[in-house]
Coordinates of C-alpha atoms in Angstrom, one line a residue:
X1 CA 25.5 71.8 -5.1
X2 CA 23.2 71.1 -2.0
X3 CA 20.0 72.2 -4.2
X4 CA 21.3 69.8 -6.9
X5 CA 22.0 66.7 -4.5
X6 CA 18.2 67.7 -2.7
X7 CA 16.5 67.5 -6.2
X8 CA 18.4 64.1 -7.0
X9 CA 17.2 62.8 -3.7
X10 CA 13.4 63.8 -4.6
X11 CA 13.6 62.2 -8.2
X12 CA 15.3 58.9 -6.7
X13 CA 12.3 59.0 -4.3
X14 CA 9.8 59.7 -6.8
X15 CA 11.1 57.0 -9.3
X16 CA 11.1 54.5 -6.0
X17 CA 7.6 55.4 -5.7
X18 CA 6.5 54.9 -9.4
X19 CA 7.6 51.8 -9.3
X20 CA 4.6 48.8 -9.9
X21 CA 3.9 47.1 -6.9
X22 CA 5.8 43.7 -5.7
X23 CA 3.7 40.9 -6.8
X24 CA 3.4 38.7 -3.9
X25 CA 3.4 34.8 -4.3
X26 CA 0.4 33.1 -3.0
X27 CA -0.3 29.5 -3.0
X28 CA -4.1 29.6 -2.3
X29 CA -6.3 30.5 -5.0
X30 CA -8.8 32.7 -5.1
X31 CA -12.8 30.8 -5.7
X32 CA -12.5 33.1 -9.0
X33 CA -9.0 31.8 -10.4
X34 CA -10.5 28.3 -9.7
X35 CA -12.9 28.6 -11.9
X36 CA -10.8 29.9 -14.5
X37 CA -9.1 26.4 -14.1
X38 CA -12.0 24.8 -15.6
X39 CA -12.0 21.8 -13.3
X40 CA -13.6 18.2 -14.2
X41 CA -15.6 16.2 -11.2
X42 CA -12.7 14.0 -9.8
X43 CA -8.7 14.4 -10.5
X44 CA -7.4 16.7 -12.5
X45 CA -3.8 17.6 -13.4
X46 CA -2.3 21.2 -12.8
X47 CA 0.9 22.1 -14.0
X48 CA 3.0 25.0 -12.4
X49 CA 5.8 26.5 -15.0
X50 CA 8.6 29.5 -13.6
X51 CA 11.6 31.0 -15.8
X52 CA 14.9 30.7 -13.7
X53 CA 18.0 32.5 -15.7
X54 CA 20.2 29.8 -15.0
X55 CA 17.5 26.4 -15.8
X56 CA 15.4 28.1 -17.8
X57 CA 11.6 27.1 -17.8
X58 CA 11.2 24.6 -14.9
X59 CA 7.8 22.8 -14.6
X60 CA 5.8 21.0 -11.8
X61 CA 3.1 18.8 -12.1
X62 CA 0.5 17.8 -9.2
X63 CA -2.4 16.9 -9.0
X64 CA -5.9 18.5 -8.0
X65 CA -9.1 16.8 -7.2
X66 CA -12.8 18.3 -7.2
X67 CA -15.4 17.1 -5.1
X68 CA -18.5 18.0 -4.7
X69 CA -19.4 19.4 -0.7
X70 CA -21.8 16.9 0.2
X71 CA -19.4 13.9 -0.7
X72 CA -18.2 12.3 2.3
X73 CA -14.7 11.7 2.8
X74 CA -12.5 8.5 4.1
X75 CA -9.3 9.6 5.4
X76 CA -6.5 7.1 5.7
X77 CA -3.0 6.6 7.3
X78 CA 0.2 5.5 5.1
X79 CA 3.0 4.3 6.9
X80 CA 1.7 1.3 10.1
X81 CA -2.0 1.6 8.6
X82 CA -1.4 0.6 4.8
X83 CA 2.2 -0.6 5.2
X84 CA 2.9 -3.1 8.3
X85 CA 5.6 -0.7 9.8
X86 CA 6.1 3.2 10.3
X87 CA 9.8 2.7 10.1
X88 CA 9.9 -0.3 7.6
X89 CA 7.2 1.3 5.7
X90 CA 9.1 4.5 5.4
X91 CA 12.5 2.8 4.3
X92 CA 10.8 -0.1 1.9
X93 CA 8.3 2.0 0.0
X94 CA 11.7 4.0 -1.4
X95 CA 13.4 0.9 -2.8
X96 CA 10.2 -0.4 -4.5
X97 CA 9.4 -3.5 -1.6
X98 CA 5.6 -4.3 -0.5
X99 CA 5.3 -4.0 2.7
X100 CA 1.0 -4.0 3.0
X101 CA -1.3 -5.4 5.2
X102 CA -3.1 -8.2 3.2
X103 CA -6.9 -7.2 1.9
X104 CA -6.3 -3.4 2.6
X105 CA -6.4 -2.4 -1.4
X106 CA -9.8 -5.0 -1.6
X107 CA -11.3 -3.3 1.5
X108 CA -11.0 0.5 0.2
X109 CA -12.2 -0.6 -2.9
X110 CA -15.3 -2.0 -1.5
X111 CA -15.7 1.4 0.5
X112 CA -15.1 4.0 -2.5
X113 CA -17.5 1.5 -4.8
X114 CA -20.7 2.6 -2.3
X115 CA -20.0 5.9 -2.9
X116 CA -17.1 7.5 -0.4
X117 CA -14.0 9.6 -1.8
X118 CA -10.6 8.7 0.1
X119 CA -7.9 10.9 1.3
X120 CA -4.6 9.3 2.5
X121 CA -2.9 11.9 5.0
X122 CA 0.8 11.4 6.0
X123 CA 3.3 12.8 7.8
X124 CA 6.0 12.2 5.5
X125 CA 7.9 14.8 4.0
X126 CA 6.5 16.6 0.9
X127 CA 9.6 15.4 -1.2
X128 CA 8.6 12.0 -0.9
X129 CA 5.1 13.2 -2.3
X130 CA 5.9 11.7 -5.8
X131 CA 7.3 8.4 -5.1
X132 CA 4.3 8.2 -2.1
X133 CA 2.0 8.2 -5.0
X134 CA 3.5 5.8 -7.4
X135 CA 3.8 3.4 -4.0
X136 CA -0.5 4.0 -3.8
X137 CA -0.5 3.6 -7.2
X138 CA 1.3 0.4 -8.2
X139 CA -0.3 -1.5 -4.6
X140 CA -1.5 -4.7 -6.0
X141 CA -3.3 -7.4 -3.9
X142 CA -5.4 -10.4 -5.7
X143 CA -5.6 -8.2 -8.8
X144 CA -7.1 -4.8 -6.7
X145 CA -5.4 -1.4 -6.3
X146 CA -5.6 0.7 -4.1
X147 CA -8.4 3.6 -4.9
X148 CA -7.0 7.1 -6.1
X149 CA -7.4 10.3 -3.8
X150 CA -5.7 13.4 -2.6
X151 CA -2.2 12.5 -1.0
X152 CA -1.5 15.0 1.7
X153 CA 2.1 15.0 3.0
X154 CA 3.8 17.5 5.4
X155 CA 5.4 20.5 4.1
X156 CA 8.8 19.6 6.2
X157 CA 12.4 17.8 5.4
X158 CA 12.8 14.1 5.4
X159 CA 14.8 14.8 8.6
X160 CA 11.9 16.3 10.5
X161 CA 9.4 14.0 8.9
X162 CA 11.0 11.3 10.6
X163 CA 11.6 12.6 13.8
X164 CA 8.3 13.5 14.2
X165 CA 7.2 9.9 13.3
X166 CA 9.8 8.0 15.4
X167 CA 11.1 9.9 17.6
X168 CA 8.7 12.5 19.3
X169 CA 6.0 10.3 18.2
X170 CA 3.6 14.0 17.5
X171 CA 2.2 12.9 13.7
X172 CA -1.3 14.0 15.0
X173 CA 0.0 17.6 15.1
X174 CA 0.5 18.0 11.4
X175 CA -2.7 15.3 11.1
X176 CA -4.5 17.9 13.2
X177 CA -3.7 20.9 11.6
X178 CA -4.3 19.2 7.5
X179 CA -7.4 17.5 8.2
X180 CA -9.0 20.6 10.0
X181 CA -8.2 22.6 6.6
X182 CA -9.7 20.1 4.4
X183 CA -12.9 19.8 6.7
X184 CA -13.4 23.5 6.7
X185 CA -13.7 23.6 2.7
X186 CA -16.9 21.5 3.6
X187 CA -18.4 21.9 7.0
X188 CA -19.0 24.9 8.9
X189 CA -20.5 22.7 11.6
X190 CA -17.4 20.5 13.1
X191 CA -20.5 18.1 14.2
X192 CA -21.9 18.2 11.0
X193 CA -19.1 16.8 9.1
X194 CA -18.7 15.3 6.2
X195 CA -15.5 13.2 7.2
X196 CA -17.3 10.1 7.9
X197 CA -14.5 7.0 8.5
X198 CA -10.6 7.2 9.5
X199 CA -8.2 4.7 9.5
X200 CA -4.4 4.8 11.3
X201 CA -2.7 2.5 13.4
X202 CA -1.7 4.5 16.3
X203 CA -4.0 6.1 19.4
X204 CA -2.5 9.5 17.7
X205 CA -4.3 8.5 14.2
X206 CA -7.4 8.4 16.5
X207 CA -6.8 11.5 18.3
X208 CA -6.9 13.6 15.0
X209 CA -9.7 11.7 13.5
X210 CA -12.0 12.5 16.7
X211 CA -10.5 15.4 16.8
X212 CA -12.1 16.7 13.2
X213 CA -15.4 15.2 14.0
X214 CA -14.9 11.5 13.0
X215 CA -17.4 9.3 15.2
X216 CA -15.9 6.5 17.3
X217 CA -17.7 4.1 16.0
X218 CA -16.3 5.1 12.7
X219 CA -12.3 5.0 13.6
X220 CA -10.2 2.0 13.2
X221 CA -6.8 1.1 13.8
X222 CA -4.3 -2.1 12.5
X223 CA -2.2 -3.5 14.4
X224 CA 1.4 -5.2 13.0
X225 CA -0.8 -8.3 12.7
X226 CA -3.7 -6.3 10.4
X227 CA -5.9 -6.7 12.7
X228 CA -8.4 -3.4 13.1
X229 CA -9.7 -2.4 16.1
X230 CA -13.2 -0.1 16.7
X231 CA -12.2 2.8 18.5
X232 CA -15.6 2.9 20.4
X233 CA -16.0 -0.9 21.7
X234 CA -12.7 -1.8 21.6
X235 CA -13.5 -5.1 19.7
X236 CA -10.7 -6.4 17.0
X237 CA -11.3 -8.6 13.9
X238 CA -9.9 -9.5 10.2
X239 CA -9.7 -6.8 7.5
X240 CA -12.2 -9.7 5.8
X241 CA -14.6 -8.8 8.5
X242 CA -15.3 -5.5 7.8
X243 CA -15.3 -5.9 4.2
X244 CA -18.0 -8.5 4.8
X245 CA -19.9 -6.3 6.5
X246 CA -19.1 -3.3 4.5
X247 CA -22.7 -2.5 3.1
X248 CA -23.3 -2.1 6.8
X249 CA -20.7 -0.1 8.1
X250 CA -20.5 2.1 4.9
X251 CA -23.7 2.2 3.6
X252 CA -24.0 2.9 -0.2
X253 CA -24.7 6.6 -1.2
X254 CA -27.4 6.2 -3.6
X255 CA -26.3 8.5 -7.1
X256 CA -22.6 7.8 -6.1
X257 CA -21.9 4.2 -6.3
X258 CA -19.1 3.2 -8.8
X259 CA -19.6 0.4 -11.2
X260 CA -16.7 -1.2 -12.8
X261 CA -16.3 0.5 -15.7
X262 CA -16.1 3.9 -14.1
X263 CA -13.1 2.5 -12.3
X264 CA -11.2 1.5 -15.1
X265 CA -11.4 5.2 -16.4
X266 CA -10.2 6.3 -13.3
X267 CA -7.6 4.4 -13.0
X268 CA -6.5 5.1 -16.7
X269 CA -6.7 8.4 -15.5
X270 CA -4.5 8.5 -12.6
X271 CA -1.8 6.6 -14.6
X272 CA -2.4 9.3 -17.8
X273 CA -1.7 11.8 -14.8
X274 CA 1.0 10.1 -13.6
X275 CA 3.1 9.6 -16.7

């Protein structure tokens, strides 16, 4: 009997260790299962699809942009920067109320026309993701929208989204710790970098930005009155101020600069994505 047991506990064991490998989950892909994706310059949709035995086949849609590595990159605030309020912006985005400072949709466009991609960063929770997007989407001022770009939202709760915002008053950590990703799938050189403007409204928004290689000179914050302020001279002025001057501040990127008819497709795009 105790040969028997012995020889069932060495097949068990065996059988155990014929087993196929646990396929881990990964969100990262590899550079070789990007290519596989067959990308397009600009915003492309992905679609993720999983089997659960009690839903059945449950699918996700986001979206994925490509840009090319010597682009430079805008990165914006959400909530105090485009909105008026952190709080109000928060709470009045989710039952569908503007709450924008006036000429901010006009003054991105004007940036993104001379050639610059945008990135809006947040720290709002990643289950707000969707409706964070339809609220960038749907932003209407004087006939302008807002232009499309990556939305990058904290991977927490609501709960702790908020807390972090209001209470503790820490967004840069999670600001911080995003941009610095995003930057190193450019630069290798943090004072070579390709981030080259950043907007917020708080002297945390400003702390990240320099933080991930942003000039001074090239930081601005809005105050509750959308007013910006430089970041290196301390001088404040009218959002219509720096779009006068925009040619100035952002000069045009030869073989980038949009003409209106490649932002209609884009925006037909982003609403084909988003339907």
């Amino acid at each position: 009997n105790n040969n028997n047991n012995n020889n069932n506990g060495k097949e068990k064991k065996e059988a155990k260790a014929a087993k196929p490998p646990r396929k881990r989950r990964n969100t990262r892909l590899t550079s070789e299962e990007l290519k596989m994706l067959d990308l397009k310059p600009g915003l492309n949709t992905v679609t993720y699809s999983y089997k659960s035995r009690v839903f059945g086949t449950q699918t996700l849609e986001c979206n994925l942009f490509l840009w090319d590595s010597e682009d430079k990159v805008v990165v914006s605030d959400i909530d105090g920067t485009i909105t008026k309020s952190d709080v109000l912006g928060h709470i009045y985005t989710m039952v569908g109320k503007d709450y924008a400072h006036p000429g901010i949709a006009s003054l991105y466009r004007k940036i993104v026309r001379n050639g610059y991609k945008i990135l809006f960063v947040t720290s709002r929770a990643i289950s707000q993701s969707n409706s964070t997007r339809a609220y960038l989407r749907t932003l209407t001022q004087n006939g302008e929208t807002l232009p499309i770009g990556p939305v990058m939202c904290a991977p927490d709760p609501i709960s702790t989204a908020l807390y972090r915002e209001v209470v503790a008053r820490k967004p840069e950590v999670f600001k911080i710790r995003c941009l610095t990703r995003v930057r190193r799938l450019f630069d290798v050189d943090i004072n070579k970098t390709r981030m080259f403007a950043g907007f917020g409204n708080r002297s945390s928004d400003a702390l990240a930005y320099k933080t991930c290689g942003i000039e001074l000179d090239k930081i601005y914050t809005i105050d509750p009155k959308s007013r910006l302020r430089s970041e290196k001279t301390g001088e404040t002025f009218e959002i219509q101020h720096l779009m006068d001057k925009v040619d100035q501040a952002f000069p045009r990127i030869e073989g980038r600069i949009q003409n209106d008819d490649e932002e209609e497709e884009e925006a037909k795009e982003d609403v084909a994505s988003s339907s």
